[in-house]
mmCIF file of C-alpha atoms in Angstrom:
data_model
loop_
_atom_site.group_PDB
_atom_site.id
_atom_site.type_symbol
_atom_site.label_atom_id
_atom_site.label_comp_id
_atom_site.label_asym_id
_atom_site.label_seq_id
_atom_site.Cartn_x
_atom_site.Cartn_y
_atom_site.Cartn_z
ATOM 1 C CA UNK X 1331 -1.045 13.471 -6.924
ATOM 2 C CA UNK X 1332 2.577 12.441 -6.745
ATOM 3 C CA UNK X 1333 4.655 12.192 -9.896
ATOM 4 C CA UNK X 1334 7.139 9.624 -8.570
ATOM 5 C CA UNK X 1335 7.197 6.863 -11.154
ATOM 6 C CA UNK X 1336 10.636 5.227 -11.062
ATOM 7 C CA UNK X 1337 9.105 1.828 -10.243
ATOM 8 C CA UNK X 1338 5.392 1.286 -9.799
ATOM 9 C CA UNK X 1339 3.839 -1.198 -7.417
ATOM 10 C CA UNK X 1340 2.166 -4.015 -9.368
ATOM 11 C CA UNK X 1341 -1.321 -4.153 -7.871
ATOM 12 C CA UNK X 1342 -4.315 -6.486 -7.718
ATOM 13 C CA UNK X 1343 -7.689 -5.078 -6.626
ATOM 14 C CA UNK X 1344 -10.278 -7.426 -5.080
ATOM 15 C CA UNK X 1345 -13.611 -5.624 -4.671
ATOM 16 C CA UNK X 1346 -17.137 -6.876 -5.342
ATOM 17 C CA UNK X 1347 -18.794 -3.461 -5.803
ATOM 18 C CA UNK X 1348 -18.272 -2.276 -9.362
ATOM 19 C CA UNK X 1349 -18.285 1.460 -8.588
ATOM 20 C CA UNK X 1350 -15.850 1.155 -5.676
ATOM 21 C CA UNK X 1351 -13.564 -1.163 -7.660
ATOM 22 C CA UNK X 1352 -13.426 1.136 -10.671
ATOM 23 C CA UNK X 1353 -12.832 4.229 -8.518
ATOM 24 C CA UNK X 1354 -10.012 2.566 -6.578
ATOM 25 C CA UNK X 1355 -8.409 1.420 -9.842
ATOM 26 C CA UNK X 1356 -8.530 5.002 -11.145
ATOM 27 C CA UNK X 1357 -6.984 6.374 -7.940
ATOM 28 C CA UNK X 1358 -4.199 3.795 -7.983
ATOM 29 C CA UNK X 1359 -3.350 4.269 -11.660
ATOM 30 C CA UNK X 1360 -3.589 8.043 -11.333
ATOM 31 C CA UNK X 1361 -1.109 8.123 -8.455
ATOM 32 C CA UNK X 1362 1.914 7.255 -10.661
ATOM 33 C CA UNK X 1363 2.984 5.059 -7.756
ATOM 34 C CA UNK X 1364 1.059 1.922 -8.718
ATOM 35 C CA UNK X 1365 0.109 -0.024 -11.827
ATOM 36 C CA UNK X 1366 -3.106 -2.031 -11.633
ATOM 37 C CA UNK X 1367 -2.276 -5.390 -13.186
ATOM 38 C CA UNK X 1368 -5.605 -7.027 -12.360
ATOM 39 C CA UNK X 1369 -9.002 -6.546 -10.735
ATOM 40 C CA UNK X 1370 -11.463 -9.239 -9.627
ATOM 41 C CA UNK X 1371 -14.731 -9.196 -7.726
ATOM 42 C CA UNK X 1372 -14.889 -12.380 -5.635
ATOM 43 C CA UNK X 1373 -12.931 -14.336 -3.043
ATOM 44 C CA UNK X 1374 -12.947 -17.365 -5.335
ATOM 45 C CA UNK X 1375 -11.243 -15.428 -8.133
ATOM 46 C CA UNK X 1376 -8.757 -13.924 -5.689
ATOM 47 C CA UNK X 1377 -7.844 -17.391 -4.393
ATOM 48 C CA UNK X 1378 -7.291 -18.730 -7.906
ATOM 49 C CA UNK X 1379 -4.741 -16.006 -8.542
ATOM 50 C CA UNK X 1380 -3.119 -15.512 -5.148
ATOM 51 C CA UNK X 1381 -2.925 -19.002 -3.688
ATOM 52 C CA UNK X 1382 -0.992 -20.248 -6.698
ATOM 53 C CA UNK X 1383 2.050 -18.949 -8.533
ATOM 54 C CA UNK X 1384 0.040 -15.944 -9.703
ATOM 55 C CA UNK X 1385 0.755 -14.126 -6.439
ATOM 56 C CA UNK X 1386 4.358 -13.561 -7.556
ATOM 57 C CA UNK X 1387 3.120 -11.219 -10.304
ATOM 58 C CA UNK X 1388 1.932 -8.663 -7.722
ATOM 59 C CA UNK X 1389 3.618 -6.407 -5.178
ATOM 60 C CA UNK X 1390 0.440 -5.486 -3.315
ATOM 61 C CA UNK X 1391 -3.185 -6.608 -3.055
ATOM 62 C CA UNK X 1392 -6.027 -4.252 -2.134
ATOM 63 C CA UNK X 1393 -8.591 -6.633 -0.637
ATOM 64 C CA UNK X 1394 -12.178 -5.798 0.304
ATOM 65 C CA UNK X 1395 -13.168 -7.365 3.632
ATOM 66 C CA UNK X 1396 -16.836 -7.919 2.910
ATOM 67 C CA UNK X 1397 -17.182 -10.082 -0.191
ATOM 68 C CA UNK X 1398 -19.784 -12.587 -1.426
ATOM 69 C CA UNK X 1399 -23.012 -10.938 -0.387
ATOM 70 C CA UNK X 1400 -22.021 -9.533 2.987
ATOM 71 C CA UNK X 1401 -19.734 -12.249 4.353
ATOM 72 C CA UNK X 1402 -16.299 -11.201 5.589
ATOM 73 C CA UNK X 1403 -14.618 -13.599 3.209
ATOM 74 C CA UNK X 1404 -11.846 -11.134 2.491
ATOM 75 C CA UNK X 1405 -10.443 -11.838 5.959
ATOM 76 C CA UNK X 1406 -10.326 -15.549 5.155
ATOM 77 C CA UNK X 1407 -8.384 -14.841 1.971
ATOM 78 C CA UNK X 1408 -6.012 -12.604 3.942
ATOM 79 C CA UNK X 1409 -5.307 -15.388 6.458
ATOM 80 C CA UNK X 1410 -4.648 -17.926 3.712
ATOM 81 C CA UNK X 1411 -2.387 -15.537 1.832
ATOM 82 C CA UNK X 1412 -0.409 -14.555 4.946
ATOM 83 C CA UNK X 1413 0.584 -18.195 5.472
ATOM 84 C CA UNK X 1414 2.272 -18.467 2.045
ATOM 85 C CA UNK X 1415 5.901 -17.661 1.228
ATOM 86 C CA UNK X 1416 6.513 -14.778 -1.133
ATOM 87 C CA UNK X 1417 3.071 -13.262 -0.534
ATOM 88 C CA UNK X 1418 2.540 -9.689 -1.765
ATOM 89 C CA UNK X 1419 1.868 -6.834 0.632
ATOM 90 C CA UNK X 1420 -1.767 -6.669 1.707
ATOM 91 C CA UNK X 1421 -4.082 -3.690 2.198
ATOM 92 C CA UNK X 1422 -7.573 -4.328 3.570
ATOM 93 C CA UNK X 1423 -10.358 -2.046 2.361
ATOM 94 C CA UNK X 1424 -13.724 -1.778 4.090
ATOM 95 C CA UNK X 1425 -16.470 0.599 5.158
ATOM 96 C CA UNK X 1426 -16.347 -0.642 8.774
ATOM 97 C CA UNK X 1427 -13.944 0.411 11.564
ATOM 98 C CA UNK X 1428 -14.647 -2.842 13.427
ATOM 99 C CA UNK X 1429 -12.252 -4.839 11.262
ATOM 100 C CA UNK X 1430 -9.167 -2.757 12.068
ATOM 101 C CA UNK X 1431 -7.944 -4.931 14.964
ATOM 102 C CA UNK X 1432 -8.353 -8.138 12.945
ATOM 103 C CA UNK X 1433 -6.515 -6.531 10.054
ATOM 104 C CA UNK X 1434 -3.425 -5.764 12.071
ATOM 105 C CA UNK X 1435 -3.524 -9.164 13.752
ATOM 106 C CA UNK X 1436 -3.138 -10.574 10.240
ATOM 107 C CA UNK X 1437 -0.073 -8.432 9.642
ATOM 108 C CA UNK X 1438 -1.570 -6.373 6.841
ATOM 109 C CA UNK X 1439 0.432 -3.402 5.602
ATOM 110 C CA UNK X 1440 -2.372 -0.850 5.728
ATOM 111 C CA UNK X 1441 -6.112 -0.417 6.195
ATOM 112 C CA UNK X 1442 -8.286 1.761 3.943
ATOM 113 C CA UNK X 1443 -11.708 2.978 4.967
ATOM 114 C CA UNK X 1444 -14.377 3.677 2.365
ATOM 115 C CA UNK X 1445 -15.128 6.007 0.735
ATOM 116 C CA UNK X 1446 -11.619 6.109 -0.715
ATOM 117 C CA UNK X 1447 -9.894 9.452 -1.151
ATOM 118 C CA UNK X 1448 -7.038 10.444 -3.408
ATOM 119 C CA UNK X 1449 -4.937 11.685 -0.491
ATOM 120 C CA UNK X 1450 -5.414 8.535 1.600
ATOM 121 C CA UNK X 1451 -4.614 6.196 -1.295
ATOM 122 C CA UNK X 1452 -1.433 8.127 -2.093
ATOM 123 C CA UNK X 1453 -0.419 8.041 1.583
ATOM 124 C CA UNK X 1454 -0.970 4.279 1.617
ATOM 125 C CA UNK X 1455 1.125 3.729 -1.511
ATOM 126 C CA UNK X 1456 4.012 5.769 -0.130
ATOM 127 C CA UNK X 1457 3.986 3.612 2.998
ATOM 128 C CA UNK X 1458 4.038 0.482 0.873
ATOM 129 C CA UNK X 1459 6.960 1.727 -1.211
ATOM 130 C CA UNK X 1460 8.866 2.433 2.006
ATOM 131 C CA UNK X 1461 8.306 -1.159 3.120
ATOM 132 C CA UNK X 1462 9.184 -2.675 -0.259
ATOM 133 C CA UNK X 1463 11.931 -0.596 -1.927
ATOM 134 C CA UNK X 1464 12.064 -2.915 -4.957
ATOM 135 C CA UNK X 1465 8.536 -2.766 -6.424
ATOM 136 C CA UNK X 1466 7.823 -4.363 -9.746
ATOM 137 C CA UNK X 1467 8.552 -8.069 -10.038
ATOM 138 C CA UNK X 1468 10.070 -9.730 -13.075
ATOM 139 C CA UNK X 1469 6.914 -11.631 -13.991
ATOM 140 C CA UNK X 1470 5.283 -10.374 -17.215
ATOM 141 C CA UNK X 1471 2.152 -8.295 -16.865
ATOM 142 C CA UNK X 1472 -0.859 -10.468 -17.652
ATOM 143 C CA UNK X 1473 -4.606 -9.994 -18.002
ATOM 144 C CA UNK X 1474 -6.990 -11.958 -15.796
ATOM 145 C CA UNK X 1475 -10.448 -12.514 -17.316
ATOM 146 C CA UNK X 1476 -13.556 -14.472 -16.371
ATOM 147 C CA UNK X 1477 -14.744 -17.719 -17.920
ATOM 148 C CA UNK X 1478 -17.872 -19.124 -16.281
ATOM 149 C CA UNK X 1479 -16.873 -19.608 -12.633
ATOM 150 C CA UNK X 1480 -13.149 -19.644 -13.358
ATOM 151 C CA UNK X 1481 -10.390 -17.407 -14.614
ATOM 152 C CA UNK X 1482 -8.293 -17.337 -17.760
ATOM 153 C CA UNK X 1483 -4.943 -15.536 -18.009
ATOM 154 C CA UNK X 1484 -3.419 -13.912 -21.082
ATOM 155 C CA UNK X 1485 -0.159 -12.225 -21.925
ATOM 156 C CA UNK X 1486 -0.851 -8.824 -23.413
ATOM 157 C CA UNK X 1487 0.623 -9.941 -26.750
ATOM 158 C CA UNK X 1488 -2.242 -12.455 -27.017
ATOM 159 C CA UNK X 1489 -4.880 -9.733 -26.790
ATOM 160 C CA UNK X 1490 -6.473 -8.330 -29.936
ATOM 161 C CA UNK X 1491 -8.699 -5.658 -28.425
ATOM 162 C CA UNK X 1492 -10.697 -4.478 -25.423
ATOM 163 C CA UNK X 1493 -14.358 -3.512 -25.821
ATOM 164 C CA UNK X 1494 -16.535 -1.579 -23.356
ATOM 165 C CA UNK X 1495 -20.309 -2.014 -23.300
ATOM 166 C CA UNK X 1496 -22.313 -0.393 -20.505
ATOM 167 C CA UNK X 1497 -20.592 -1.527 -17.280
ATOM 168 C CA UNK X 1498 -18.880 -4.518 -18.824
ATOM 169 C CA UNK X 1499 -15.506 -4.755 -20.528
ATOM 170 C CA UNK X 1500 -14.525 -7.641 -22.765
ATOM 171 C CA UNK X 1501 -11.092 -8.762 -23.889
ATOM 172 C CA UNK X 1502 -10.958 -10.226 -27.412
ATOM 173 C CA UNK X 1503 -8.285 -12.865 -28.045
ATOM 174 C CA UNK X 1504 -7.613 -15.783 -30.370
ATOM 175 C CA UNK X 1505 -9.098 -17.969 -27.616
ATOM 176 C CA UNK X 1506 -12.396 -16.079 -27.557
ATOM 177 C CA UNK X 1507 -13.947 -13.078 -25.808
ATOM 178 C CA UNK X 1508 -14.004 -12.875 -22.015
ATOM 179 C CA UNK X 1509 -15.239 -10.433 -19.359
ATOM 180 C CA UNK X 1510 -12.798 -8.425 -17.258
ATOM 181 C CA UNK X 1511 -13.347 -6.010 -14.367
ATOM 182 C CA UNK X 1512 -11.159 -3.109 -15.484
ATOM 183 C CA UNK X 1513 -12.490 -0.053 -17.279
ATOM 184 C CA UNK X 1514 -10.951 0.995 -20.592
ATOM 185 C CA UNK X 1515 -9.428 4.004 -18.823
ATOM 186 C CA UNK X 1516 -7.688 1.736 -16.317
ATOM 187 C CA UNK X 1517 -6.451 -0.586 -19.069
ATOM 188 C CA UNK X 1518 -5.175 2.345 -21.106
ATOM 189 C CA UNK X 1519 -3.344 3.684 -18.074
ATOM 190 C CA UNK X 1520 -1.822 0.290 -17.208
ATOM 191 C CA UNK X 1521 -0.600 -0.682 -20.677
ATOM 192 C CA UNK X 1522 0.333 2.707 -22.090
ATOM 193 C CA UNK X 1523 1.261 2.560 -25.785
ATOM 194 C CA UNK X 1524 0.677 -1.171 -26.121
ATOM 195 C CA UNK X 1525 -2.967 -0.450 -26.967
ATOM 196 C CA UNK X 1526 -4.438 2.427 -28.956
ATOM 197 C CA UNK X 1527 -7.778 4.099 -28.314
ATOM 198 C CA UNK X 1528 -9.633 4.142 -31.649
ATOM 199 C CA UNK X 1529 -13.142 4.672 -30.310
ATOM 200 C CA UNK X 1530 -14.648 5.572 -26.957
ATOM 201 C CA UNK X 1531 -15.622 1.905 -26.584
ATOM 202 C CA UNK X 1532 -12.514 0.254 -28.054
ATOM 203 C CA UNK X 1533 -8.795 -0.203 -27.421
ATOM 204 C CA UNK X 1534 -6.831 -2.210 -29.981
ATOM 205 C CA UNK X 1535 -3.479 -3.972 -30.062
ATOM 206 C CA UNK X 1536 -1.902 -2.280 -33.077
ATOM 207 C CA UNK X 1537 0.401 -5.255 -33.663
ATOM 208 C CA UNK X 1538 -2.644 -7.402 -34.526
ATOM 209 C CA UNK X 1539 -4.289 -4.982 -36.993
ATOM 210 C CA UNK X 1540 -4.427 -6.610 -40.424
ATOM 211 C CA UNK X 1541 -6.827 -4.371 -42.375
ATOM 212 C CA UNK X 1542 -8.283 -0.877 -42.416
ATOM 213 C CA UNK X 1543 -11.388 -0.150 -44.486
ATOM 214 C CA UNK X 1544 -13.140 3.111 -45.256
ATOM 215 C CA UNK X 1545 -16.360 2.117 -46.912
ATOM 216 C CA UNK X 1546 -19.026 4.269 -45.301
ATOM 217 C CA UNK X 1547 -17.243 4.225 -41.959
ATOM 218 C CA UNK X 1548 -13.664 3.582 -40.940
ATOM 219 C CA UNK X 1549 -13.040 0.146 -39.429
ATOM 220 C CA UNK X 1550 -10.034 -1.976 -38.631
ATOM 221 C CA UNK X 1551 -9.811 -5.753 -38.650
ATOM 222 C CA UNK X 1552 -7.884 -7.011 -35.627
ATOM 223 C CA UNK X 1553 -6.965 -10.680 -35.353
ATOM 224 C CA UNK X 1554 -5.218 -13.542 -37.105
ATOM 225 C CA UNK X 1555 -5.216 -13.322 -40.904
ATOM 226 C CA UNK X 1556 -7.350 -11.151 -43.154
ATOM 227 C CA UNK X 1557 -11.058 -10.690 -42.580
ATOM 228 C CA UNK X 1558 -12.113 -12.909 -45.466
ATOM 229 C CA UNK X 1559 -10.400 -16.006 -44.117
ATOM 230 C CA UNK X 1560 -9.029 -15.315 -40.639
ATOM 231 C CA UNK X 1561 -10.298 -15.024 -37.084
ATOM 232 C CA UNK X 1562 -10.733 -11.647 -35.488
ATOM 233 C CA UNK X 1563 -13.056 -8.748 -34.861
ATOM 234 C CA UNK X 1564 -14.087 -5.665 -36.826
ATOM 235 C CA UNK X 1565 -13.547 -2.539 -34.719
ATOM 236 C CA UNK X 1566 -15.131 0.836 -35.542
ATOM 237 C CA UNK X 1567 -12.857 3.874 -35.639
ATOM 238 C CA UNK X 1568 -14.286 7.188 -34.460
ATOM 239 C CA UNK X 1569 -14.414 9.842 -37.173
ATOM 240 C CA UNK X 1570 -12.215 12.242 -35.197
ATOM 241 C CA UNK X 1571 -9.587 9.516 -34.668
ATOM 242 C CA UNK X 1572 -9.524 8.098 -38.209
ATOM 243 C CA UNK X 1573 -6.530 10.065 -39.522
ATOM 244 C CA UNK X 1574 -4.576 9.513 -36.303
ATOM 245 C CA UNK X 1575 -5.189 5.765 -36.531
ATOM 246 C CA UNK X 1576 -4.137 5.662 -40.183
ATOM 247 C CA UNK X 1577 -0.936 7.540 -39.374
ATOM 248 C CA UNK X 1578 -0.238 5.144 -36.527
ATOM 249 C CA UNK X 1579 -0.715 2.081 -38.726
ATOM 250 C CA UNK X 1580 1.517 3.436 -41.492
ATOM 251 C CA UNK X 1581 4.232 4.768 -39.170
ATOM 252 C CA UNK X 1582 6.453 1.674 -39.484
ATOM 253 C CA UNK X 1583 5.434 0.320 -42.873
ATOM 254 C CA UNK X 1584 6.824 0.297 -46.400
ATOM 255 C CA UNK X 1585 4.937 0.026 -49.700
ATOM 256 C CA UNK X 1586 3.116 3.370 -50.024
ATOM 257 C CA UNK X 1587 4.500 6.739 -51.074
ATOM 258 C CA UNK X 1588 3.823 9.598 -48.704
ATOM 259 C CA UNK X 1589 0.608 11.301 -49.769
ATOM 260 C CA UNK X 1590 -0.773 8.143 -51.379
ATOM 261 C CA UNK X 1591 -2.684 7.103 -48.278
ATOM 262 C CA UNK X 1592 -6.317 6.070 -48.780
ATOM 263 C CA UNK X 1593 -8.815 8.895 -49.139
ATOM 264 C CA UNK X 1594 -11.963 9.245 -47.121
ATOM 265 C CA UNK X 1595 -14.044 8.460 -50.164
ATOM 266 C CA UNK X 1596 -16.319 5.418 -50.286
ATOM 267 C CA UNK X 1597 -14.248 4.168 -53.227
ATOM 268 C CA UNK X 1598 -11.272 3.466 -50.979
ATOM 269 C CA UNK X 1599 -11.779 -0.123 -50.003
ATOM 270 C CA UNK X 1600 -8.828 -1.606 -48.164
ATOM 271 C CA UNK X 1601 -5.412 -1.006 -46.656
ATOM 272 C CA UNK X 1602 -3.384 -3.872 -45.300
ATOM 273 C CA UNK X 1603 -0.600 -2.383 -43.128
ATOM 274 C CA UNK X 1604 2.860 -3.855 -43.510
ATOM 275 C CA UNK X 1605 2.284 -5.248 -47.017
ATOM 276 C CA UNK X 1606 3.490 -4.205 -50.439
ATOM 277 C CA UNK X 1607 0.986 -3.098 -53.050
ATOM 278 C CA UNK X 1608 -2.070 -2.642 -50.808
ATOM 279 C CA UNK X 1609 -5.265 -2.612 -52.829
ATOM 280 C CA UNK X 1610 -7.653 0.314 -53.214
ATOM 281 C CA UNK X 1611 -7.869 3.642 -54.961
ATOM 282 C CA UNK X 1612 -5.287 6.157 -53.950
ATOM 283 C CA UNK X 1613 -5.111 9.911 -54.073
ATOM 284 C CA UNK X 1614 -2.663 10.968 -56.798
ATOM 285 C CA UNK X 1615 0.206 13.224 -55.745
#
């Protein structure tokens, strides 16, 4: 796909089918023309974001027509959004040709038919960039997560880690753990170096790592304070990523001589990045 990436379109995906939502997110992120800043599955969630000040965080919304168990509630959301000042560009996505006339009556920017294709999505994004030559608004990129029937919003600096389990992804924060609709691959693509992949099921915010332990298996403690007294979550580190993670944690620290990093032995108990005199047994140089 295209490699143009001077300024990416900040995108919200509204799609109730998990497989279609995840595939569209991958196509958008893979285009280098868009950055998926959020993904939700219902008209109610879309309204909470778009009908308030949250709409200013997005340049374009990809909106499924048929939401909520077969109803065309996406069209209702499109009408409500079109009536607001400063609304983002709108692309309707559906499996049915019959909605095309209604879509253009609403002034939408484009119309995507399912199944989505890489070429069609790229063509759509190029059209959108031509209509809006200044993509990327000043609002900070935030994470939208679910809480019961509502939404909670976090700045990325508030996030400790993302965890994938089956088809669900959770975001771990100081406020608790919440479900989100983005895959780890989409999150990794959207946030780049802000989060590090330490395991196939985990992304961590390196800035919140307080401990690394290698007793039996490598784990990091991500959160507020140390594990004994603070709040946070223990995250497993894959064996093949352990040295890379250690190097990453020690890259901007002082207190250990080069070569005195913790060994892989069970006797090495703890490393606290960014502190002087970290405890544990060290390999002698």
